């Protein structure tokens, strides 16, 4: 009988590790959403209806031998995940890949594709009649959203507020990357109100149309009709049972070794955003984690030691500002950090938002994805 691997979470890392182990183990992937959400393209889908169907990819071709359970894990122990009071799944190896929650439209609370798609449609209706949008947060998500808005809704003004004195302060980014992003957005009319937080939030829900006026703690008033909160990702680890929760540290992240084992547990692994690996949380990092964990579990199943290790990547960013703008921080052949501008950023990510690799992972021809 094959040994069982239970993967909790079907995002970038969880889906990749489940697929990689499908031929060597009894894989059970537990994911409440009825389709994979390609979050890298979510902000494009928020402004462009042609992209909406492209970010929801069915799970039906991900696994050939294993199975997918669309449910929430209520409690996870090193040897069992409990879905409800009377349903549990035993496991030989456990992979924790539940990622982070983030405000709409970067991520979705909704588990049903139809409900999430309807919310996106309502958002675009609101943007079509708005004349100004407020974005709270000048990190990568807020800036990318500003780029998408100014690419698709040319008549909508955008104001970005952040309590920090500069943009992109949550990472070790080159000054020229910040300067390029800010100058491109300012050329599109984006207004930056930096150095002071909002004194209070707008009274409406994010992504809905309702005129409001708010003020920063510095006294600057801002009027708009639609707003978005682009900060404060929340790590999803509250389902961990007593044993595993002992390895949760500040911010809800899970302590892992360089083999991506949860510290103290040889058969339990964690990947992606929930780990305490000191790096920015990116889809590419989650997929790299998945490759290490898949190799280690395959080795353990074969009776060999788990020797694959993960080394955090340098601080990288590929930040498109719509299909034809943006800037990137990459590493050249010498290991030095370098900036790349709009044209190269568009070629890397901005034009297709990496739908090709996702289509391959889920057994789809990229040309058949809706456009």
Coordinates of N, CA and C in Angstrom, one line a residue, residues 205-351:
X205 N -17.6 49.2 2.1 CA -16.7 48.0 1.9 C -15.8 48.2 0.8
X206 N -14.6 47.6 0.7 CA -13.7 47.7 -0.4 C -14.3 47.3 -1.7
X207 N -14.0 48.0 -2.7 CA -14.4 47.7 -4.1 C -15.9 48.0 -4.4
X208 N -16.6 48.8 -3.5 CA -18.0 49.1 -3.8 C -18.0 50.7 -4.0
X209 N -19.1 51.1 -4.7 CA -19.2 52.5 -5.0 C -20.0 53.2 -3.9
X210 N -19.4 54.1 -3.2 CA -20.0 55.0 -2.2 C -19.1 56.2 -1.9
X211 N -19.6 57.4 -2.3 CA -18.7 58.6 -2.1 C -18.4 58.8 -0.7
X212 N -17.2 59.2 -0.4 CA -16.7 59.4 1.0 C -15.6 60.4 1.0
X213 N -15.3 60.9 2.2 CA -14.2 61.8 2.4 C -13.5 61.3 3.7
X214 N -12.2 61.1 3.6 CA -11.5 60.7 4.8 C -10.3 61.7 4.9
X215 N -9.6 61.6 6.0 CA -8.4 62.5 6.2 C -7.2 61.7 6.8
X216 N -6.0 62.1 6.4 CA -4.9 61.4 7.0 C -4.6 62.1 8.4
X217 N -3.7 61.4 9.1 CA -3.4 62.0 10.5 C -2.7 63.3 10.4
X218 N -2.2 63.6 9.1 CA -1.6 64.9 8.9 C -2.6 66.0 8.5
X219 N -3.9 65.6 8.4 CA -4.9 66.5 8.1 C -5.3 66.7 6.6
X220 N -4.7 65.9 5.8 CA -5.0 65.9 4.3 C -6.3 65.2 4.0
X221 N -7.3 65.9 3.5 CA -8.5 65.3 3.2 C -8.5 64.7 1.8
X222 N -9.1 63.5 1.7 CA -9.1 62.8 0.4 C -10.6 62.3 0.1
X223 N -11.1 62.7 -1.0 CA -12.4 62.3 -1.4 C -12.3 61.3 -2.6
X224 N -13.2 60.3 -2.5 CA -13.2 59.3 -3.6 C -14.5 58.5 -3.5
X225 N -14.7 57.6 -4.4 CA -15.9 56.8 -4.4 C -15.7 55.3 -4.2
X226 N -14.5 54.9 -4.5 CA -14.1 53.4 -4.3 C -12.8 53.4 -3.6
X227 N -12.6 52.4 -2.7 CA -11.3 52.3 -2.0 C -10.9 50.9 -1.9
X228 N -9.6 50.7 -1.7 CA -9.0 49.3 -1.5 C -8.0 49.4 -0.4
X229 N -8.0 48.3 0.4 CA -7.0 48.1 1.4 C -5.9 47.2 0.9
X230 N -4.7 47.7 0.7 CA -3.6 46.9 0.2 C -2.5 46.8 1.2
X231 N -2.8 46.2 2.3 CA -1.7 45.9 3.3 C -2.3 44.9 4.3
X232 N -1.4 44.4 5.2 CA -1.8 43.5 6.2 C -2.3 42.1 5.7
X233 N -1.4 41.4 5.1 CA -1.7 40.0 4.8 C -1.8 39.2 6.1
X234 N -2.7 38.2 6.2 CA -2.9 37.4 7.4 C -2.5 36.0 7.1
X235 N -1.6 35.4 7.9 CA -1.1 34.0 7.7 C -2.2 33.1 8.2
X236 N -2.4 32.0 7.4 CA -3.5 31.1 7.7 C -2.8 29.8 8.4
X237 N -2.8 29.9 9.7 CA -2.2 28.8 10.5 C -3.1 28.5 11.7
X238 N -4.3 29.0 11.8 CA -5.1 28.9 13.0 C -5.7 27.5 13.2
X239 N -5.5 26.6 12.1 CA -6.1 25.3 12.2 C -5.1 24.3 12.8
X240 N -3.9 24.7 13.1 CA -2.9 23.8 13.6 C -3.3 23.4 15.0
X241 N -3.1 22.1 15.3 CA -3.4 21.5 16.6 C -2.4 21.9 17.6
X242 N -2.5 21.4 18.9 CA -1.7 21.8 20.0 C -0.2 21.6 19.7
X243 N 0.1 20.4 19.2 CA 1.5 20.0 18.9 C 2.2 21.0 17.9
X244 N 1.5 21.1 16.7 CA 2.1 21.9 15.7 C 2.1 23.4 16.0
X245 N 1.1 23.8 16.8 CA 1.0 25.3 17.1 C 2.2 25.7 17.9
X246 N 2.9 24.8 18.6 CA 4.1 25.2 19.3 C 5.2 25.7 18.4
X247 N 5.1 25.4 17.1 CA 6.1 25.9 16.2 C 5.7 27.2 15.4
X248 N 4.6 27.8 15.9 CA 4.2 29.0 15.3 C 4.8 30.2 16.1
X249 N 5.4 31.1 15.4 CA 6.1 32.2 16.0 C 5.4 33.5 15.6
X250 N 6.0 34.7 15.8 CA 5.4 36.0 15.6 C 4.8 36.1 14.2
X251 N 3.6 36.7 14.1 CA 3.0 36.8 12.8 C 2.3 35.6 12.3
X252 N 2.3 34.5 13.1 CA 1.6 33.3 12.7 C 2.4 32.4 11.8
X253 N 3.7 32.7 11.6 CA 4.5 31.8 10.7 C 5.0 30.6 11.4
X254 N 5.3 29.6 10.6 CA 5.7 28.3 11.1 C 7.2 28.1 11.0
X255 N 7.8 27.7 12.1 CA 9.3 27.5 12.1 C 9.6 26.3 11.2
X256 N 10.6 26.4 10.3 CA 11.0 25.3 9.5 C 12.5 25.2 9.4
X257 N 13.0 24.0 9.1 CA 14.4 23.8 8.9 C 14.8 24.1 7.5
X258 N 16.1 23.9 7.1 CA 16.5 24.2 5.8 C 16.0 23.1 4.8
X259 N 15.5 22.0 5.3 CA 14.8 21.0 4.5 C 13.3 21.2 4.4
X260 N 12.8 22.3 5.0 CA 11.4 22.7 5.1 C 10.6 21.8 5.9
X261 N 11.2 21.0 6.8 CA 10.4 20.3 7.8 C 10.0 21.3 8.8
X262 N 8.8 21.1 9.4 CA 8.4 21.9 10.6 C 9.4 21.4 11.7
X263 N 10.0 22.4 12.4 CA 11.0 22.1 13.4 C 10.5 21.0 14.4
X264 N 11.2 19.9 14.5 CA 10.9 18.8 15.4 C 10.1 17.7 14.8
X265 N 9.7 17.8 13.6 CA 8.8 16.8 13.0 C 9.3 16.4 11.6
X266 N 9.8 15.2 11.5 CA 10.5 14.7 10.3 C 9.5 14.4 9.2
X267 N 8.2 14.2 9.5 CA 7.2 13.8 8.5 C 6.2 15.0 8.2
X268 N 6.5 16.2 8.8 CA 5.6 17.3 8.6 C 6.5 18.4 7.9
X269 N 5.9 19.0 6.8 CA 6.6 20.0 6.1 C 5.7 21.3 6.0
X270 N 6.3 22.4 5.8 CA 5.6 23.6 5.5 C 6.2 24.4 4.4
X271 N 5.4 25.0 3.5 CA 5.9 25.7 2.3 C 5.1 26.9 2.1
X272 N 5.7 27.9 1.4 CA 5.0 29.1 1.0 C 5.0 30.1 2.0
X273 N 3.9 30.9 2.0 CA 3.8 32.1 2.8 C 3.8 31.9 4.3
X274 N 3.4 30.7 4.7 CA 3.3 30.4 6.2 C 4.6 30.2 6.8
X275 N 5.7 30.0 6.1 CA 6.9 29.6 6.7 C 7.6 30.8 7.2
X276 N 8.6 30.6 8.1 CA 9.4 31.7 8.7 C 10.7 31.9 7.8
X277 N 10.7 31.4 6.6 CA 11.9 31.6 5.8 C 12.1 33.1 5.5
X278 N 13.2 33.6 5.8 CA 13.4 35.1 5.7 C 13.6 35.5 4.2
X279 N 12.4 35.7 3.5 CA 12.4 36.1 2.2 C 11.0 36.7 1.9
X280 N 10.9 37.5 0.9 CA 9.6 38.1 0.5 C 8.7 36.9 0.0
X281 N 7.4 37.0 0.3 CA 6.5 35.9 0.0 C 6.0 36.0 -1.4
X282 N 6.4 35.1 -2.3 CA 6.1 35.2 -3.7 C 5.7 33.8 -4.2
X283 N 4.9 33.8 -5.3 CA 4.5 32.6 -5.9 C 5.7 31.7 -6.3
X284 N 6.7 32.4 -6.8 CA 7.9 31.7 -7.3 C 8.6 31.0 -6.1
X285 N 8.6 31.6 -5.0 CA 9.2 31.0 -3.8 C 8.4 29.8 -3.3
X286 N 7.1 29.9 -3.4 CA 6.3 28.8 -3.0 C 6.5 27.6 -3.9
X287 N 6.7 27.8 -5.2 CA 6.9 26.7 -6.1 C 8.3 26.1 -5.9
X288 N 9.3 27.0 -5.5 CA 10.6 26.4 -5.2 C 10.6 25.6 -3.9
X289 N 9.8 26.1 -2.9 CA 9.7 25.3 -1.7 C 9.1 23.9 -2.1
X290 N 8.1 23.9 -2.9 CA 7.4 22.7 -3.3 C 8.3 21.6 -3.9
X291 N 9.2 22.1 -4.7 CA 10.2 21.2 -5.4 C 11.1 20.5 -4.3
X292 N 11.5 21.3 -3.3 CA 12.4 20.7 -2.3 C 11.6 19.7 -1.4
X293 N 10.4 20.1 -1.1 CA 9.6 19.2 -0.2 C 9.2 17.9 -1.0
X294 N 8.8 18.0 -2.2 CA 8.5 16.8 -3.0 C 9.7 15.9 -3.1
X295 N 10.9 16.4 -3.4 CA 12.1 15.6 -3.4 C 12.3 14.9 -2.1
X296 N 12.2 15.6 -1.0 CA 12.4 15.0 0.3 C 11.4 14.0 0.7
X297 N 10.2 14.2 0.4 CA 9.2 13.2 0.7 C 9.4 11.9 -0.2
X298 N 9.7 12.2 -1.4 CA 9.9 11.0 -2.3 C 11.1 10.2 -1.8
X299 N 12.1 10.9 -1.3 CA 13.3 10.2 -0.8 C 12.9 9.4 0.5
X300 N 12.1 9.9 1.4 CA 11.7 9.3 2.6 C 10.9 8.0 2.3
X301 N 10.0 8.2 1.3 CA 9.1 7.1 0.9 C 10.0 5.9 0.3
X302 N 11.1 6.3 -0.4 CA 12.0 5.3 -0.9 C 13.0 4.7 0.1
X303 N 12.9 5.2 1.3 CA 13.8 4.7 2.3 C 15.1 5.4 2.4
X304 N 15.2 6.6 1.7 CA 16.5 7.4 1.7 C 16.3 8.6 2.6
X305 N 17.4 9.2 3.1 CA 17.2 10.4 3.9 C 16.8 11.6 3.1
X306 N 16.2 12.5 3.7 CA 15.7 13.8 3.1 C 16.9 14.7 3.1
X307 N 17.5 15.0 2.0 CA 18.7 15.8 1.9 C 18.5 17.1 1.1
X308 N 17.4 17.3 0.4 CA 17.2 18.5 -0.4 C 17.0 19.7 0.6
X309 N 17.7 20.7 0.3 CA 17.6 21.9 1.2 C 17.2 23.1 0.4
X310 N 16.7 24.1 1.1 CA 16.2 25.4 0.5 C 17.1 26.5 1.0
X311 N 17.6 27.3 0.1 CA 18.3 28.6 0.4 C 17.4 29.7 0.0
X312 N 17.1 30.7 0.9 CA 16.3 31.8 0.5 C 16.9 32.6 -0.7
X313 N 16.1 33.0 -1.6 CA 16.5 33.8 -2.8 C 16.8 35.2 -2.4
X314 N 17.6 35.9 -3.1 CA 17.8 37.3 -2.9 C 16.5 38.1 -3.1
X315 N 16.4 39.3 -2.5 CA 15.2 40.1 -2.7 C 14.9 40.4 -4.1
X316 N 13.9 39.9 -4.7 CA 13.5 40.1 -6.1 C 12.1 40.7 -6.1
X317 N 11.8 41.4 -7.2 CA 10.4 41.8 -7.5 C 10.3 42.0 -9.0
X318 N 9.1 41.6 -9.4 CA 8.7 41.9 -10.8 C 7.3 42.6 -10.7
X319 N 7.3 43.9 -10.8 CA 6.1 44.6 -10.5 C 5.6 45.3 -11.8
X320 N 4.6 44.7 -12.4 CA 4.0 45.3 -13.6 C 3.0 46.4 -13.2
X321 N 2.9 47.4 -14.1 CA 2.0 48.5 -13.9 C 1.0 48.4 -15.1
X322 N 0.2 47.4 -15.1 CA -0.6 47.1 -16.3 C 0.2 46.3 -17.3
X323 N -0.4 46.1 -18.5 CA 0.3 45.3 -19.5 C 1.6 45.8 -20.0
X324 N 1.8 47.2 -19.9 CA 3.0 47.7 -20.6 C 3.8 48.7 -19.7
X325 N 3.8 48.5 -18.4 CA 4.6 49.3 -17.6 C 5.2 48.5 -16.4
X326 N 6.0 49.2 -15.6 CA 6.5 48.5 -14.4 C 8.0 48.5 -14.3
X327 N 8.5 47.9 -13.3 CA 9.9 47.8 -13.1 C 10.2 46.5 -12.3
X328 N 11.4 46.0 -12.4 CA 11.8 44.8 -11.7 C 13.2 44.9 -11.1
X329 N 13.3 44.2 -10.0 CA 14.7 44.0 -9.4 C 15.0 42.5 -9.5
X330 N 16.1 42.3 -10.3 CA 16.6 40.9 -10.6 C 18.0 40.8 -10.1
X331 N 18.6 39.6 -10.4 CA 20.0 39.3 -10.1 C 20.7 38.9 -11.3
X332 N 21.8 39.6 -11.7 CA 22.5 39.2 -12.9 C 23.4 38.1 -12.7
X333 N 24.2 37.7 -13.7 CA 25.1 36.5 -13.6 C 26.1 36.6 -12.6
X334 N 26.5 37.8 -12.2 CA 27.5 38.0 -11.2 C 26.9 38.0 -9.7
X335 N 25.6 37.9 -9.7 CA 24.9 37.9 -8.4 C 24.6 39.3 -7.9
X336 N 24.8 40.3 -8.7 CA 24.5 41.7 -8.3 C 23.0 42.0 -8.6
X337 N 22.4 42.8 -7.8 CA 21.0 43.2 -8.0 C 21.0 44.3 -9.1
X338 N 20.0 44.1 -10.0 CA 19.9 45.1 -11.1 C 18.5 45.4 -11.3
X339 N 18.2 46.6 -11.9 CA 16.9 47.0 -12.2 C 16.6 46.8 -13.7
X340 N 15.4 46.4 -14.0 CA 14.9 46.3 -15.3 C 13.6 47.1 -15.5
X341 N 13.5 47.8 -16.6 CA 12.4 48.7 -16.8 C 11.1 48.1 -17.3
X342 N 10.2 49.0 -17.9 CA 8.9 48.6 -18.3 C 8.9 47.5 -19.4
X343 N 9.8 47.6 -20.4 CA 9.7 46.7 -21.5 C 10.1 45.3 -21.0
X344 N 11.2 45.2 -20.2 CA 11.6 43.8 -19.7 C 10.6 43.3 -18.7
X345 N 10.0 44.2 -17.9 CA 9.0 43.7 -16.9 C 7.8 43.2 -17.6
X346 N 7.4 43.9 -18.6 CA 6.2 43.4 -19.4 C 6.5 42.0 -20.0
X347 N 7.7 41.8 -20.5 CA 8.1 40.6 -21.1 C 8.1 39.4 -20.1
X348 N 8.6 39.8 -18.9 CA 8.7 38.7 -17.9 C 7.3 38.4 -17.3
X349 N 6.5 39.4 -17.0 CA 5.3 39.1 -16.3 C 4.1 39.9 -16.8
X350 N 4.3 41.2 -17.1 CA 3.2 42.1 -17.3 C 2.2 41.7 -18.4
X351 N 2.6 41.1 -19.5 CA 1.7 40.9 -20.6 C 0.9 39.6 -20.4

